[in-house]
Coordinates of N, CA, C and O in Angstrom, one line a residue:
Q1037 N 0.8 -1.2 0.0 CA 0.0 0.0 0.0 C 0.9 1.2 0.0 O 2.0 1.2 0.6
V1038 N 0.4 2.3 -0.6 CA 1.1 3.6 -0.6 C 1.0 4.2 0.8 O 0.0 4.2 1.4
Q1039 N 2.2 4.7 1.2 CA 2.2 5.4 2.5 C 3.0 6.7 2.3 O 4.0 6.7 1.5
L1040 N 2.6 7.7 3.0 CA 3.4 8.9 3.1 C 3.8 9.1 4.5 O 2.9 9.1 5.4
V1041 N 5.0 9.2 4.8 CA 5.5 9.4 6.2 C 6.2 10.7 6.4 O 7.2 10.9 5.7
E1042 N 5.7 11.5 7.2 CA 6.3 12.8 7.5 C 7.2 12.8 8.7 O 7.1 11.9 9.6
S1043 N 8.2 13.7 8.7 CA 9.1 13.9 9.8 C 9.5 15.3 9.9 O 9.4 16.1 8.9
G1044 N 10.1 15.7 11.0 CA 10.7 17.1 11.1 C 9.9 18.1 11.9 O 10.4 19.2 12.2
G1045 N 8.7 17.8 12.3 CA 8.0 18.7 13.2 C 8.5 18.8 14.6 O 9.4 18.0 15.0
G1046 N 8.1 19.8 15.3 CA 8.5 20.0 16.6 C 8.2 21.3 17.2 O 7.4 22.1 16.6
L1047 N 8.8 21.7 18.3 CA 8.6 23.0 18.9 C 9.8 23.9 18.6 O 11.0 23.5 18.7
V1048 N 9.4 25.1 18.2 CA 10.5 26.1 17.8 C 10.0 27.4 18.2 O 8.8 27.7 18.3
Q1049 N 11.0 28.3 18.5 CA 10.7 29.7 18.9 C 10.3 30.5 17.7 O 10.7 30.2 16.6
P1050 N 9.5 31.6 17.9 CA 9.3 32.5 16.8 C 10.6 33.0 16.2 O 11.6 33.3 16.9
G1051 N 10.6 33.0 14.9 CA 11.8 33.4 14.1 C 12.7 32.2 13.8 O 13.6 32.4 13.0
G1052 N 12.4 31.1 14.3 CA 13.2 29.9 14.1 C 12.8 29.2 12.8 O 12.0 29.6 12.0
S1053 N 13.5 28.0 12.5 CA 13.3 27.3 11.3 C 13.1 25.8 11.6 O 13.6 25.3 12.6
L1054 N 12.3 25.2 10.7 CA 12.2 23.7 10.7 C 12.1 23.3 9.2 O 11.7 24.0 8.4
R1055 N 12.5 22.0 9.0 CA 12.4 21.4 7.7 C 11.6 20.1 7.8 O 12.0 19.2 8.6
L1056 N 10.5 20.1 7.2 CA 9.6 18.9 7.1 C 10.0 18.1 5.9 O 10.3 18.6 4.9
S1057 N 9.9 16.8 6.1 CA 10.1 15.8 5.1 C 8.9 14.9 5.0 O 8.3 14.5 6.0
C1058 N 8.6 14.4 3.8 CA 7.6 13.4 3.6 C 8.0 12.5 2.5 O 8.2 12.9 1.3
A1059 N 8.2 11.2 2.8 CA 8.6 10.2 1.9 C 7.5 9.3 1.5 O 6.8 8.8 2.4
A1060 N 7.3 9.1 0.2 CA 6.3 8.1 -0.3 C 6.9 6.8 -0.5 O 8.1 6.6 -1.0
S1061 N 6.2 5.7 -0.2 CA 6.6 4.4 -0.4 C 5.5 3.5 -0.9 O 4.3 3.9 -0.7
G1062 N 5.8 2.4 -1.5 CA 4.8 1.5 -2.0 C 5.1 1.1 -3.5 O 6.2 1.5 -4.0
N1063 N 4.2 0.4 -4.1 CA 4.4 0.1 -5.5 C 4.0 1.2 -6.4 O 3.0 1.1 -7.2
I1064 N 4.8 2.3 -6.3 CA 4.4 3.5 -7.0 C 5.0 3.5 -8.4 O 6.1 3.2 -8.7
V1065 N 4.1 3.9 -9.3 CA 4.5 4.0 -10.7 C 4.8 5.5 -11.0 O 5.8 5.8 -11.7
T1066 N 4.0 6.4 -10.6 CA 4.2 7.8 -10.9 C 3.7 8.7 -9.7 O 2.7 8.3 -9.0
I1067 N 4.3 9.8 -9.5 CA 3.8 10.9 -8.6 C 3.8 12.2 -9.4 O 4.8 12.6 -10.0
S1068 N 2.6 12.8 -9.4 CA 2.5 14.1 -10.1 C 2.8 15.2 -9.1 O 3.9 15.5 -8.7
T1069 N 1.7 15.8 -8.6 CA 1.9 16.9 -7.6 C 2.1 16.4 -6.2 O 1.7 15.3 -5.9
M1070 N 2.9 17.1 -5.5 CA 3.1 16.9 -4.0 C 2.8 18.2 -3.3 O 3.2 19.3 -3.9
A1071 N 2.3 18.1 -2.2 CA 1.9 19.4 -1.5 C 1.9 19.2 0.0 O 2.0 18.1 0.6
W1072 N 1.9 20.4 0.7 CA 1.8 20.5 2.1 C 0.6 21.2 2.5 O 0.3 22.3 1.9
Y1073 N -0.2 20.7 3.4 CA -1.4 21.3 4.0 C -1.1 21.5 5.5 O -0.3 20.8 6.1
R1074 N -1.9 22.4 6.1 CA -1.9 22.5 7.5 C -3.3 22.7 8.1 O -4.1 23.3 7.4
Q1075 N -3.4 22.3 9.3 CA -4.7 22.4 10.0 C -4.5 22.8 11.5 O -3.9 22.0 12.2
A1076 N -5.0 24.0 11.9 CA -4.9 24.4 13.3 C -6.2 23.9 13.9 O -7.2 23.7 13.3
P1077 N -6.2 23.8 15.3 CA -7.4 23.3 16.0 C -8.6 24.2 15.7 O -8.5 25.4 15.7
G1078 N -9.7 23.5 15.3 CA -11.0 24.3 15.1 C -11.0 24.9 13.7 O -12.0 25.6 13.4
K1079 N -10.0 24.7 12.9 CA -10.0 25.4 11.6 C -9.9 24.3 10.5 O -9.5 23.2 10.7
Q1080 N -10.2 24.7 9.3 CA -10.2 23.8 8.1 C -8.7 23.6 7.7 O -7.8 24.4 8.0
R1081 N -8.5 22.5 7.0 CA -7.2 22.2 6.4 C -7.0 23.0 5.2 O -7.8 23.0 4.3
D1082 N -5.9 23.7 5.2 CA -5.6 24.7 4.1 C -4.3 24.3 3.4 O -3.4 23.8 4.0
L1083 N -4.3 24.5 2.1 CA -3.1 24.3 1.3 C -2.0 25.3 1.7 O -2.3 26.5 1.7
V1084 N -0.8 24.9 1.9 CA 0.3 25.7 2.2 C 1.2 25.9 1.0 O 1.6 27.1 0.7
A1085 N 1.6 24.8 0.4 CA 2.5 24.9 -0.7 C 2.3 23.7 -1.6 O 1.9 22.6 -1.1
I1086 N 2.6 23.8 -2.9 CA 2.4 22.7 -3.8 C 3.5 22.8 -4.8 O 4.0 23.8 -5.2
I1087 N 4.0 21.6 -5.3 CA 5.0 21.5 -6.3 C 4.5 20.5 -7.3 O 4.1 19.4 -7.0
T1088 N 4.6 20.8 -8.6 CA 4.2 19.9 -9.6 C 5.3 19.0 -10.0 O 6.4 19.1 -9.6
S1089 N 4.9 18.0 -10.9 CA 5.9 17.1 -11.4 C 7.0 17.8 -12.2 O 8.1 17.3 -12.3
G1090 N 6.7 19.0 -12.8 CA 7.7 19.7 -13.5 C 8.5 20.7 -12.6 O 9.4 21.4 -13.2
G1091 N 8.2 20.8 -11.3 CA 8.9 21.6 -10.4 C 8.3 23.0 -10.2 O 8.9 23.8 -9.5
S1092 N 7.2 23.3 -10.8 CA 6.6 24.6 -10.5 C 6.0 24.6 -9.1 O 5.5 23.6 -8.6
T1093 N 6.1 25.7 -8.4 CA 5.6 25.8 -7.1 C 4.6 27.0 -6.9 O 4.6 27.9 -7.7
N1094 N 3.8 26.8 -5.8 CA 2.9 27.9 -5.5 C 2.7 27.8 -3.9 O 2.8 26.8 -3.3
Y1095 N 2.4 29.0 -3.3 CA 2.3 29.1 -1.9 C 1.1 30.0 -1.5 O 0.7 30.9 -2.2
V1096 N 0.6 29.7 -0.3 CA -0.4 30.6 0.2 C 0.3 31.9 0.6 O 1.5 31.9 1.0
D1097 N -0.4 33.0 0.5 CA 0.2 34.3 0.7 C 0.9 34.4 2.0 O 2.0 35.1 2.1
S1098 N 0.4 33.8 3.1 CA 0.9 34.0 4.4 C 2.2 33.4 4.6 O 2.9 33.8 5.6
V1099 N 2.7 32.5 3.8 CA 4.0 31.9 3.9 C 5.0 32.3 2.8 O 6.1 31.9 2.9
K1100 N 4.5 33.0 1.9 CA 5.3 33.3 0.7 C 6.5 34.1 1.2 O 6.4 35.1 1.9
G1101 N 7.7 33.7 0.7 CA 8.9 34.3 1.1 C 9.6 33.7 2.3 O 10.7 34.0 2.6
R1102 N 8.8 32.9 3.1 CA 9.3 32.3 4.3 C 9.5 30.8 4.1 O 10.4 30.2 4.7
F1103 N 8.6 30.2 3.4 CA 8.6 28.7 3.2 C 9.1 28.4 1.8 O 8.8 29.1 0.8
T1104 N 9.7 27.2 1.7 CA 10.1 26.7 0.3 C 9.8 25.3 0.2 O 10.2 24.5 1.1
I1105 N 9.1 24.9 -0.8 CA 8.8 23.5 -1.1 C 9.7 23.0 -2.1 O 10.0 23.7 -3.1
S1106 N 10.2 21.8 -2.0 CA 11.1 21.1 -2.9 C 10.8 19.6 -2.9 O 10.1 19.1 -2.1
R1107 N 11.4 18.9 -3.9 CA 11.2 17.5 -4.0 C 12.4 16.8 -4.5 O 13.2 17.4 -5.3
D1108 N 12.6 15.6 -4.1 CA 13.7 14.7 -4.6 C 13.0 13.6 -5.3 O 12.3 12.7 -4.7
Y1109 N 13.1 13.6 -6.6 CA 12.4 12.6 -7.4 C 12.8 11.2 -7.1 O 12.0 10.2 -7.0
A1110 N 14.1 11.0 -7.0 CA 14.7 9.6 -6.8 C 14.2 9.1 -5.4 O 14.0 7.9 -5.3
K1111 N 14.2 9.9 -4.4 CA 13.8 9.5 -3.1 C 12.3 9.5 -2.9 O 11.8 9.1 -1.8
K1112 N 11.5 10.0 -3.9 CA 10.1 10.2 -3.7 C 9.7 10.9 -2.5 O 8.8 10.5 -1.7
T1113 N 10.4 12.0 -2.3 CA 10.3 12.8 -1.0 C 10.0 14.3 -1.4 O 10.6 14.8 -2.3
V1114 N 9.1 14.9 -0.6 CA 8.8 16.3 -0.7 C 9.3 16.9 0.6 O 9.1 16.3 1.7
Y1115 N 9.8 18.1 0.6 CA 10.3 18.9 1.7 C 9.6 20.2 1.9 O 9.1 20.8 0.9
L1116 N 9.5 20.7 3.1 CA 9.0 22.0 3.3 C 10.0 22.7 4.3 O 10.0 22.4 5.4
Q1117 N 10.8 23.6 3.7 CA 11.7 24.4 4.6 C 10.9 25.6 5.1 O 10.4 26.4 4.3
M1118 N 10.9 25.7 6.4 CA 10.1 26.8 7.0 C 11.0 27.7 7.8 O 11.6 27.3 8.8
N1119 N 11.1 28.9 7.4 CA 12.0 29.9 8.0 C 11.1 31.0 8.6 O 9.9 31.2 8.2
S1120 N 11.7 31.8 9.5 CA 11.0 33.0 10.1 C 9.6 32.6 10.6 O 8.6 33.2 10.4
L1121 N 9.6 31.5 11.4 CA 8.3 30.9 11.8 C 7.6 31.9 12.8 O 8.2 32.6 13.6
K1122 N 6.3 31.9 12.7 CA 5.4 32.7 13.5 C 4.5 31.9 14.3 O 4.2 30.7 13.9
P1123 N 4.0 32.4 15.4 CA 3.0 31.6 16.2 C 1.8 31.1 15.4 O 1.3 30.0 15.6
E1124 N 1.4 31.9 14.5 CA 0.2 31.5 13.6 C 0.5 30.4 12.6 O -0.4 29.9 12.0
D1125 N 1.8 30.0 12.5 CA 2.1 28.8 11.7 C 1.9 27.5 12.5 O 2.0 26.4 11.9
T1126 N 1.6 27.6 13.8 CA 1.3 26.4 14.6 C 0.1 25.7 14.0 O -0.9 26.2 13.8
A1127 N 0.4 24.4 13.7 CA -0.7 23.5 13.1 C -0.1 22.1 13.0 O 1.1 21.9 13.2
V1128 N -1.0 21.2 12.6 CA -0.6 19.9 12.2 C -0.4 20.0 10.7 O -1.3 20.4 9.9
Y1129 N 0.8 19.6 10.2 CA 1.2 19.7 8.8 C 1.1 18.3 8.2 O 1.6 17.4 8.7
H1130 N 0.3 18.3 7.1 CA 0.1 17.0 6.4 C 0.7 17.1 4.9 O 0.5 18.1 4.3
C1131 N 1.4 16.1 4.5 CA 1.7 16.1 3.1 C 0.7 15.3 2.3 O -0.1 14.5 2.8
N1132 N 0.7 15.6 1.0 CA -0.3 15.1 0.1 C 0.4 14.8 -1.2 O 1.2 15.6 -1.6
A1133 N 0.0 13.7 -1.9 CA 0.6 13.4 -3.2 C -0.4 12.8 -4.1 O -1.2 11.9 -3.6
D1134 N -0.3 13.1 -5.3 CA -1.2 12.5 -6.4 C -0.4 11.4 -6.9 O 0.6 11.6 -7.7
V1135 N -0.8 10.2 -6.6 CA 0.1 9.0 -6.9 C -0.7 8.0 -7.8 O -1.8 7.7 -7.5
G1136 N 0.1 7.5 -8.7 CA -0.4 6.3 -9.5 C 0.4 5.1 -9.0 O 1.6 5.1 -9.0
A1137 N -0.3 4.1 -8.5 CA 0.3 2.9 -7.9 C -0.5 1.7 -8.0 O -1.7 1.7 -8.2
W1138 N 0.2 0.6 -7.9 CA -0.5 -0.7 -7.8 C -0.8 -1.0 -6.3 O 0.1 -1.0 -5.5
T1139 N -2.1 -1.1 -6.0 CA -2.5 -1.4 -4.7 C -3.6 -2.4 -4.7 O -4.6 -2.3 -5.5
A1140 N -3.5 -3.4 -3.9 CA -4.5 -4.5 -3.9 C -4.7 -5.1 -5.3 O -5.8 -5.5 -5.6
G1141 N -3.6 -5.2 -6.0 CA -3.7 -5.8 -7.3 C -4.3 -5.0 -8.4 O -4.5 -5.4 -9.5
V1142 N -4.6 -3.7 -8.1 CA -5.2 -2.8 -9.1 C -4.4 -1.5 -9.2 O -3.9 -1.0 -8.2
Y1143 N -4.3 -1.0 -10.4 CA -3.6 0.2 -10.6 C -4.6 1.4 -10.3 O -5.7 1.4 -10.9
R1144 N -4.2 2.3 -9.5 CA -5.1 3.4 -9.1 C -4.3 4.7 -9.1 O -3.1 4.7 -8.8
R1145 N -5.0 5.8 -9.4 CA -4.5 7.1 -9.4 C -5.3 7.8 -8.3 O -6.5 8.1 -8.5
N1146 N -4.7 8.1 -7.2 CA -5.4 8.7 -6.0 C -4.5 9.7 -5.3 O -3.3 9.7 -5.4
D1147 N -5.2 10.6 -4.6 CA -4.5 11.4 -3.6 C -4.3 10.6 -2.3 O -5.1 9.9 -1.9
Y1148 N -3.1 10.7 -1.8 CA -2.7 10.1 -0.5 C -2.2 11.1 0.5 O -1.7 12.1 0.1
W1149 N -2.5 10.8 1.7 CA -2.2 11.7 2.8 C -1.2 11.1 3.8 O -1.3 9.9 4.1
G1150 N -0.3 11.9 4.3 CA 0.5 11.5 5.4 C -0.2 11.6 6.7 O -1.3 12.1 6.8
Q1151 N 0.4 11.1 7.8 CA -0.3 11.0 9.1 C -0.3 12.4 9.8 O -1.1 12.6 10.8
G1152 N 0.5 13.3 9.4 CA 0.6 14.6 10.0 C 1.7 14.7 11.0 O 2.1 13.8 11.7
T1153 N 2.3 15.9 11.0 CA 3.4 16.2 12.0 C 3.1 17.5 12.7 O 2.8 18.5 12.0
Q1154 N 3.2 17.6 14.0 CA 2.9 18.8 14.7 C 4.0 19.8 14.6 O 5.2 19.5 14.9
V1155 N 3.7 21.0 14.3 CA 4.6 22.2 14.3 C 4.0 23.2 15.3 O 2.9 23.6 15.2
T1156 N 4.8 23.5 16.4 CA 4.4 24.4 17.4 C 5.4 25.5 17.5 O 6.6 25.3 17.7
V1157 N 5.0 26.8 17.3 CA 5.8 27.9 17.3 C 5.5 28.8 18.5 O 4.4 29.3 18.6
S1158 N 6.3 28.8 19.5 CA 6.0 29.4 20.8 C 7.3 29.8 21.5 O 8.3 29.1 21.4
S1159 N 7.2 30.8 22.3 CA 8.3 31.2 23.2 C 8.4 30.4 24.5 O 9.4 30.4 25.2

């Protein structure tokens, strides 16, 4: 089965930095877009950054200039470098990938989600 496993979350002071990683595994044939979402308590899950198979990127305005999304095609991994962190960045961060894979004997093209990693920005 396809799995996305995130790492790199934690507690950091305002102005600090973290780098999140998300590695995809399974009988994967292709990965198109990969993205990071975040969800704060009581709020909806919002797109933070996205990167296409061609390397084009886009960001929500609130993180533009502070966050950078990148990917390693060979490692099937997407990263989110987060700099100049603010308390309002506190959330559970989830990675997402549009994956074509063999699962349960059937080829499927689906969105897959990681389990989420907590990012807390506080003094």
